[in-house]
PDB file of C-alpha atoms in Angstrom:
ATOM      1  CA  ARG A   1      27.218 -78.215  83.155  1.00 80.00           C
ATOM      2  CA  ALA A   2      25.557 -79.869  80.132  1.00 86.00           C
ATOM      3  CA  LEU A   3      23.064 -77.788  78.148  1.00 87.00           C
ATOM      4  CA  GLY A   4      22.231 -80.336  75.496  1.00 88.00           C
ATOM      5  CA  ARG A   5      21.990 -79.586  71.774  1.00 88.00           C
ATOM      6  CA  LEU A   6      21.138 -75.942  71.108  1.00 88.00           C
ATOM      7  CA  GLU A   7      19.853 -74.503  67.855  1.00 84.00           C
ATOM      8  CA  GLY A   8      18.992 -71.165  66.262  1.00 84.00           C
ATOM      9  CA  THR A   9      18.930 -68.144  68.551  1.00 86.00           C
ATOM     10  CA  ALA A  10      19.863 -70.270  71.558  1.00 86.00           C
ATOM     11  CA  LEU A  11      23.095 -71.227  69.814  1.00 85.00           C
ATOM     12  CA  ALA A  12      23.719 -67.608  68.852  1.00 85.00           C
ATOM     13  CA  ASP A  13      23.158 -66.496  72.450  1.00 86.00           C
ATOM     14  CA  VAL A  14      26.135 -68.582  73.582  1.00 86.00           C
ATOM     15  CA  GLY A  15      28.382 -67.462  70.708  1.00 86.00           C
ATOM     16  CA  LEU A  16      28.465 -70.803  68.909  1.00 87.00           C
ATOM     17  CA  ASP A  17      26.464 -70.099  65.779  1.00 83.00           C
ATOM     18  CA  GLY A  18      29.457 -69.209  63.588  1.00 79.00           C
ATOM     19  CA  GLU A  19      33.205 -69.676  63.511  1.00 77.00           C
ATOM     20  CA  PRO A  20      34.437 -70.514  67.022  1.00 74.00           C
ATOM     21  CA  GLU A  21      36.666 -68.077  68.878  1.00 70.00           C
ATOM     22  CA  ALA A  22      39.042 -70.946  69.641  1.00 75.00           C
ATOM     23  CA  THR A  23      39.204 -74.727  69.602  1.00 79.00           C
ATOM     24  CA  LEU A  24      39.910 -76.879  72.637  1.00 79.00           C
ATOM     25  CA  ALA A  25      41.408 -80.334  72.031  1.00 78.00           C
ATOM     26  CA  ILE A  26      41.495 -82.942  74.790  1.00 78.00           C
ATOM     27  CA  ALA A  27      43.308 -86.280  74.584  1.00 74.00           C
ATOM     28  CA  CYS A  28      42.836 -89.107  77.079  1.00 75.00           C
ATOM     29  CA  GLY A  29      44.559 -92.350  76.106  1.00 75.00           C
ATOM     30  CA  ASP A  30      43.330 -93.249  72.645  1.00 79.00           C
ATOM     31  CA  GLU A  31      40.340 -90.926  72.878  1.00 82.00           C
ATOM     32  CA  ARG A  32      40.399 -87.522  71.221  1.00 83.00           C
ATOM     33  CA  HIS A  33      37.774 -84.825  71.677  1.00 84.00           C
ATOM     34  CA  ARG A  34      37.533 -81.364  70.160  1.00 86.00           C
ATOM     35  CA  PHE A  35      35.336 -78.517  71.382  1.00 87.00           C
ATOM     36  CA  ALA A  36      34.453 -75.231  69.715  1.00 87.00           C
ATOM     37  CA  VAL A  37      34.844 -72.419  72.249  1.00 85.00           C
ATOM     38  CA  GLY A  38      32.093 -69.794  72.276  1.00 84.00           C
ATOM     39  CA  GLY A  39      31.067 -66.865  74.424  1.00 82.00           C
ATOM     40  CA  ARG A  40      31.216 -66.153  78.124  1.00 80.00           C
ATOM     41  CA  ALA A  41      28.405 -66.529  80.616  1.00 80.00           C
ATOM     42  CA  TYR A  42      27.308 -63.116  81.840  1.00 71.00           C
ATOM     43  CA  GLY A  43      28.885 -62.108  85.138  1.00 65.00           C
ATOM     44  CA  THR A  44      31.008 -65.234  85.609  1.00 69.00           C
ATOM     45  CA  GLY A  45      33.500 -65.546  82.767  1.00 72.00           C
ATOM     46  CA  ASP A  46      32.561 -69.223  82.355  1.00 84.00           C
ATOM     47  CA  ARG A  47      32.750 -70.340  78.719  1.00 84.00           C
ATOM     48  CA  TYR A  48      30.324 -72.151  76.443  1.00 87.00           C
ATOM     49  CA  VAL A  49      31.804 -74.967  74.362  1.00 89.00           C
ATOM     50  CA  ARG A  50      30.265 -77.279  71.765  1.00 89.00           C
ATOM     51  CA  ALA A  51      31.361 -80.892  71.332  1.00 90.00           C
ATOM     52  CA  GLU A  52      31.631 -82.568  67.934  1.00 88.00           C
ATOM     53  CA  ASP A  53      28.308 -84.318  68.541  1.00 88.00           C
ATOM     54  CA  GLY A  54      26.584 -80.931  68.919  1.00 88.00           C
ATOM     55  CA  ARG A  55      26.152 -80.978  72.671  1.00 91.00           C
ATOM     56  CA  VAL A  56      26.882 -77.680  74.442  1.00 91.00           C
ATOM     57  CA  TYR A  57      28.524 -77.385  77.831  1.00 90.00           C
ATOM     58  CA  LEU A  58      29.309 -74.544  80.219  1.00 90.00           C
ATOM     59  CA  LEU A  59      32.850 -74.850  81.570  1.00 84.00           C
ATOM     60  CA  PRO A  60      34.296 -72.958  84.570  1.00 84.00           C
ATOM     61  CA  ALA A  61      36.496 -70.009  83.610  1.00 75.00           C
ATOM     62  CA  ARG A  62      39.492 -71.482  85.429  1.00 72.00           C
ATOM     63  CA  ARG A  63      39.476 -74.478  83.075  1.00 70.00           C
ATOM     64  CA  LEU A  64      39.904 -72.277  79.999  1.00 68.00           C
ATOM     65  CA  ARG A  65      41.901 -69.372  81.365  1.00 64.00           C
ATOM     66  CA  ASP A  66      45.052 -70.519  79.577  1.00 59.00           C
ATOM     67  CA  LEU A  67      43.281 -69.986  76.235  1.00 59.00           C
ATOM     68  CA  ASP A  68      42.876 -66.291  77.040  1.00 55.00           C
ATOM     69  CA  VAL A  69      46.561 -65.790  77.831  1.00 53.00           C
ATOM     70  CA  ALA A  70      48.072 -68.364  75.463  1.00 54.00           C
ATOM     71  CA  GLU A  71      49.538 -65.759  73.129  1.00 52.00           C
ATOM     72  CA  LEU A  72      51.127 -63.884  76.026  1.00 47.00           C
ATOM     73  CA  ARG A  73      52.497 -67.073  77.557  1.00 50.00           C
ATOM     74  CA  LEU A  74      54.013 -68.302  74.282  1.00 50.00           C
ATOM     75  CA  MET A  75      55.416 -65.002  73.054  1.00 59.00           C
ATOM     76  CA  GLN A  76      59.030 -64.228  73.911  1.00 71.00           C
ATOM     77  CA  HIS A  77      58.990 -60.861  75.671  1.00 86.00           C
ATOM     78  CA  ARG A  78      62.629 -60.682  76.662  1.00 89.00           C
ATOM     79  CA  LEU A  79      65.100 -59.140  74.242  1.00 93.00           C
ATOM     80  CA  HIS A  80      68.014 -61.276  75.466  1.00 92.00           C
ATOM     81  CA  ARG A  81      68.521 -64.859  76.590  1.00 88.00           C
ATOM     82  CA  PHE A  82      71.416 -64.075  78.923  1.00 92.00           C
ATOM     83  CA  PRO A  83      71.011 -62.626  82.451  1.00 92.00           C
ATOM     84  CA  GLU A  84      72.303 -59.114  83.037  1.00 94.00           C
ATOM     85  CA  ALA A  85      74.837 -60.471  85.538  1.00 94.00           C
ATOM     86  CA  ALA A  86      76.550 -62.371  82.698  1.00 95.00           C
ATOM     87  CA  ALA A  87      77.473 -59.100  80.989  1.00 96.00           C
ATOM     88  CA  ALA A  88      80.856 -57.732  82.033  1.00 97.00           C
ATOM     89  CA  ALA A  89      80.926 -54.767  79.647  1.00 98.00           C
ATOM     90  CA  ALA A  90      78.732 -52.838  77.249  1.00 98.00           C
ATOM     91  CA  THR A  91      79.037 -50.237  74.521  1.00 98.00           C
ATOM     92  CA  VAL A  92      76.212 -47.749  74.029  1.00 97.00           C
ATOM     93  CA  ARG A  93      75.998 -45.546  70.930  1.00 96.00           C
ATOM     94  CA  ALA A  94      73.690 -42.637  70.202  1.00 95.00           C
ATOM     95  CA  GLY A  95      74.418 -40.660  67.055  1.00 91.00           C
ATOM     96  CA  GLU A  96      78.106 -39.742  67.020  1.00 91.00           C
ATOM     97  CA  ARG A  97      78.555 -40.339  70.756  1.00 94.00           C
ATOM     98  CA  SER A  98      79.413 -43.594  72.446  1.00 95.00           C
ATOM     99  CA  TRP A  99      80.037 -44.797  75.998  1.00 97.00           C
ATOM    100  CA  ARG A 100      82.121 -47.756  77.081  1.00 97.00           C
ATOM    101  CA  LEU A 101      80.758 -49.256  80.307  1.00 98.00           C
ATOM    102  CA  LEU A 102      81.971 -51.873  82.752  1.00 98.00           C
ATOM    103  CA  HIS A 103      79.752 -53.951  85.025  1.00 97.00           C
ATOM    104  CA  ARG A 104      81.286 -53.801  88.494  1.00 96.00           C
ATOM    105  CA  ASN A 105      80.333 -56.337  91.195  1.00 95.00           C
ATOM    106  CA  ARG A 106      78.003 -57.763  88.575  1.00 94.00           C
ATOM    107  CA  ARG A 107      76.948 -60.810  90.590  1.00 91.00           C
ATOM    108  CA  SER A 108      76.259 -59.005  93.843  1.00 93.00           C
ATOM    109  CA  ALA A 109      73.670 -56.642  95.274  1.00 90.00           C
ATOM    110  CA  GLN A 110      76.206 -53.820  94.732  1.00 92.00           C
ATOM    111  CA  ALA A 111      76.305 -54.337  90.967  1.00 95.00           C
ATOM    112  CA  ALA A 112      76.713 -51.105  89.015  1.00 96.00           C
ATOM    113  CA  TRP A 113      77.423 -49.979  85.463  1.00 97.00           C
ATOM    114  CA  VAL A 114      80.315 -47.515  85.451  1.00 97.00           C
ATOM    115  CA  ALA A 115      82.211 -45.568  82.800  1.00 97.00           C
ATOM    116  CA  ALA A 116      85.327 -47.479  81.689  1.00 96.00           C
ATOM    117  CA  GLU A 117      87.497 -44.390  82.037  1.00 96.00           C
ATOM    118  CA  ARG A 118      86.355 -43.762  85.637  1.00 95.00           C
ATOM    119  CA  PRO A 119      85.366 -47.165  87.061  1.00 95.00           C
ATOM    120  CA  GLU A 120      85.553 -45.965  90.666  1.00 95.00           C
ATOM    121  CA  GLU A 121      82.716 -43.463  90.153  1.00 95.00           C
ATOM    122  CA  ARG A 122      79.075 -44.509  90.444  1.00 94.00           C
ATOM    123  CA  ARG A 123      76.779 -42.351  88.352  1.00 95.00           C
ATOM    124  CA  ARG A 124      73.005 -42.094  88.561  1.00 94.00           C
ATOM    125  CA  ASP A 125      72.661 -41.167  84.899  1.00 95.00           C
ATOM    126  CA  LEU A 126      74.426 -44.366  83.807  1.00 96.00           C
ATOM    127  CA  ALA A 127      72.405 -46.465  86.248  1.00 96.00           C
ATOM    128  CA  ARG A 128      69.168 -44.895  85.020  1.00 96.00           C
ATOM    129  CA  LEU A 129      69.962 -45.561  81.360  1.00 97.00           C
ATOM    130  CA  MET A 130      71.073 -49.162  81.799  1.00 97.00           C
ATOM    131  CA  ARG A 131      68.092 -49.946  84.037  1.00 96.00           C
ATOM    132  CA  ALA A 132      65.651 -48.517  81.466  1.00 96.00           C
ATOM    133  CA  LEU A 133      67.438 -50.300  78.632  1.00 96.00           C
ATOM    134  CA  TRP A 134      67.420 -53.660  80.380  1.00 94.00           C
ATOM    135  CA  GLN A 135      63.712 -53.330  81.212  1.00 93.00           C
ATOM    136  CA  LEU A 136      62.684 -53.053  77.567  1.00 95.00           C
ATOM    137  CA  ALA A 137      60.369 -55.928  76.625  1.00 93.00           C
ATOM    138  CA  VAL A 138      58.510 -56.908  73.470  1.00 92.00           C
ATOM    139  CA  SER A 139      54.833 -55.975  73.427  1.00 90.00           C
ATOM    140  CA  GLU A 140      54.232 -57.007  69.800  1.00 87.00           C
ATOM    141  CA  TYR A 141      56.200 -58.533  66.939  1.00 87.00           C
ATOM    142  CA  LEU A 142      55.910 -56.759  63.586  1.00 85.00           C
ATOM    143  CA  GLU A 143      55.976 -58.245  60.099  1.00 77.00           C
ATOM    144  CA  ALA A 144      57.462 -54.972  58.838  1.00 73.00           C
ATOM    145  CA  PRO A 145      58.360 -51.610  60.431  1.00 69.00           C
ATOM    146  CA  PRO A 146      55.588 -48.979  60.180  1.00 69.00           C
ATOM    147  CA  GLY A 147      56.762 -46.537  57.516  1.00 71.00           C
ATOM    148  CA  GLU A 148      60.188 -45.028  57.138  1.00 71.00           C
ATOM    149  CA  LEU A 149      62.432 -45.099  60.194  1.00 75.00           C
ATOM    150  CA  GLY A 150      65.001 -42.445  61.041  1.00 70.00           C
ATOM    151  CA  GLU A 151      68.345 -42.790  62.756  1.00 79.00           C
ATOM    152  CA  PRO A 152      68.489 -45.124  65.774  1.00 89.00           C
ATOM    153  CA  VAL A 153      67.714 -43.554  69.126  1.00 93.00           C
ATOM    154  CA  LEU A 154      70.289 -45.854  70.641  1.00 95.00           C
ATOM    155  CA  GLU A 155      72.337 -48.961  69.937  1.00 97.00           C
ATOM    156  CA  ALA A 156      73.834 -51.126  72.673  1.00 97.00           C
ATOM    157  CA  ARG A 157      76.054 -54.184  72.688  1.00 97.00           C
ATOM    158  CA  TRP A 158      76.818 -56.446  75.667  1.00 97.00           C
ATOM    159  CA  GLU A 159      79.967 -58.529  76.133  1.00 97.00           C
ATOM    160  CA  GLY A 160      80.966 -61.380  78.416  1.00 96.00           C
ATOM    161  CA  VAL A 161      84.019 -61.641  80.647  1.00 95.00           C
ATOM    162  CA  GLY A 162      86.225 -62.756  77.766  1.00 94.00           C
ATOM    163  CA  GLY A 163      84.983 -60.029  75.435  1.00 94.00           C
ATOM    164  CA  GLU A 164      82.639 -62.369  73.575  1.00 96.00           C
ATOM    165  CA  ALA A 165      79.454 -60.869  72.167  1.00 95.00           C
ATOM    166  CA  LEU A 166      76.386 -61.722  74.260  1.00 96.00           C
ATOM    167  CA  GLY A 167      73.701 -59.644  72.581  1.00 95.00           C
ATOM    168  CA  GLU A 168      72.725 -56.311  71.144  1.00 96.00           C
ATOM    169  CA  VAL A 169      69.711 -54.075  70.726  1.00 97.00           C
ATOM    170  CA  THR A 170      68.701 -51.186  68.485  1.00 95.00           C
ATOM    171  CA  LEU A 171      65.953 -48.784  69.565  1.00 96.00           C
ATOM    172  CA  ARG A 172      64.185 -46.540  67.028  1.00 94.00           C
ATOM    173  CA  ARG A 173      61.276 -44.116  67.030  1.00 91.00           C
ATOM    174  CA  ALA A 174      58.373 -44.195  64.602  1.00 87.00           C
ATOM    175  CA  GLY A 175      56.048 -41.203  64.394  1.00 81.00           C
ATOM    176  CA  GLU A 176      55.990 -38.053  66.478  1.00 80.00           C
ATOM    177  CA  GLY A 177      54.098 -36.571  69.399  1.00 80.00           C
ATOM    178  CA  PRO A 178      51.397 -38.614  71.139  1.00 79.00           C
ATOM    179  CA  SER A 179      51.496 -41.209  68.350  1.00 82.00           C
ATOM    180  CA  THR A 180      55.211 -41.962  68.813  1.00 87.00           C
ATOM    181  CA  ARG A 181      56.013 -45.663  68.784  1.00 89.00           C
ATOM    182  CA  TYR A 182      59.260 -47.324  69.813  1.00 93.00           C
ATOM    183  CA  LEU A 183      60.654 -50.262  67.883  1.00 94.00           C
ATOM    184  CA  VAL A 184      63.452 -52.628  68.856  1.00 94.00           C
ATOM    185  CA  ARG A 185      65.541 -55.296  67.222  1.00 93.00           C
ATOM    186  CA  SER A 186      67.825 -57.670  69.104  1.00 94.00           C
ATOM    187  CA  GLU A 187      69.575 -61.008  68.681  1.00 92.00           C
ATOM    188  CA  VAL A 188      66.366 -62.654  69.936  1.00 89.00           C
ATOM    189  CA  THR A 189      63.726 -60.799  67.922  1.00 87.00           C
ATOM    190  CA  GLY A 190      65.555 -61.040  64.603  1.00 81.00           C
ATOM    191  CA  GLY A 191      63.182 -58.574  62.946  1.00 86.00           C
ATOM    192  CA  TRP A 192      61.469 -55.509  64.359  1.00 90.00           C
ATOM    193  CA  ALA A 193      59.284 -55.625  67.438  1.00 91.00           C
ATOM    194  CA  GLU A 194      57.408 -52.955  69.367  1.00 92.00           C
ATOM    195  CA  VAL A 195      57.847 -52.015  73.019  1.00 94.00           C
ATOM    196  CA  LEU A 196      55.478 -50.046  75.225  1.00 92.00           C
ATOM    197  CA  PRO A 197      55.731 -46.306  74.473  1.00 92.00           C
ATOM    198  CA  SER A 198      56.390 -45.587  78.153  1.00 93.00           C
ATOM    199  CA  ALA A 199      59.341 -48.012  78.187  1.00 95.00           C
ATOM    200  CA  GLY A 200      60.847 -46.565  75.017  1.00 95.00           C
ATOM    201  CA  ALA A 201      60.358 -43.009  76.292  1.00 94.00           C
ATOM    202  CA  ALA A 202      62.099 -43.942  79.568  1.00 96.00           C
ATOM    203  CA  VAL A 203      65.204 -44.963  77.610  1.00 96.00           C
ATOM    204  CA  ALA A 204      65.065 -41.771  75.539  1.00 94.00           C
ATOM    205  CA  ARG A 205      64.796 -39.581  78.655  1.00 95.00           C
ATOM    206  CA  ALA A 206      67.641 -41.424  80.372  1.00 96.00           C
ATOM    207  CA  LEU A 207      69.761 -40.943  77.266  1.00 95.00           C
ATOM    208  CA  ASP A 208      69.010 -37.215  77.239  1.00 94.00           C
ATOM    209  CA  ALA A 209      70.106 -37.008  80.867  1.00 94.00           C
ATOM    210  CA  LEU A 210      73.336 -38.837  80.064  1.00 93.00           C
ATOM    211  CA  ARG A 211      74.070 -36.422  77.219  1.00 89.00           C
ATOM    212  CA  GLY A 212      73.269 -33.443  79.430  1.00 85.00           C
ATOM    213  CA  GLU A 213      70.193 -32.493  77.394  1.00 60.00           C
ATOM    214  CA  ASP A 214      67.743 -33.125  80.241  1.00 50.00           C
ATOM    215  CA  PRO A 215      67.818 -30.344  82.849  1.00 43.00           C
ATOM    216  CA  ASP A 216      66.310 -32.710  85.403  1.00 49.00           C
ATOM    217  CA  GLY A 217      68.892 -35.403  84.807  1.00 46.00           C
ATOM    218  CA  GLU A 218      71.169 -36.300  87.728  1.00 50.00           C
ATOM    219  CA  ARG A 219      74.775 -37.301  87.432  1.00 51.00           C
TER     220      ARG A 219
END
């Protein structure tokens, strides 16, 4: 829908009087067009855009939806590039304690992480920890960790069938109480990244259950 050339308050009403929120570039053959993206139409989510010649258009929301989720689509959320089924073993460390785990039936629906010393025993506490650990995902990448970090909550390392290193992750806490944040670093992130507090807390609770510090934990 073409609105023509808008000026003054009319331009401000559609969010195109200052720096644009985003820029949309369209190429068709040898033609190139750029549009400044402005505000949303009330009640519809349709977006106002301004062409280089000053004309303003109202575009359907579906045409510009990718602009709203571009950062989420482009950001790498996964901590590892290998599938869990590729891991044949893992070592988990927390403080002075460590657990050596094997991945039994790893490519089947009966896959389970078991203690290396008792591979015939399936344990809920091990399953809970490894499930929570594998479900960690990046919510935000950080240029630097927020303040001083203490000892790692947990460190884990995955290995392939031949014992080759597949990946690793370190989970740390930052802050205390309701403001607690959980930070991770893996072979994919390089530096520190943040995970959702609920996801980090799930790993911490599962670790407490494994160490016998959670009265509600199940073996």
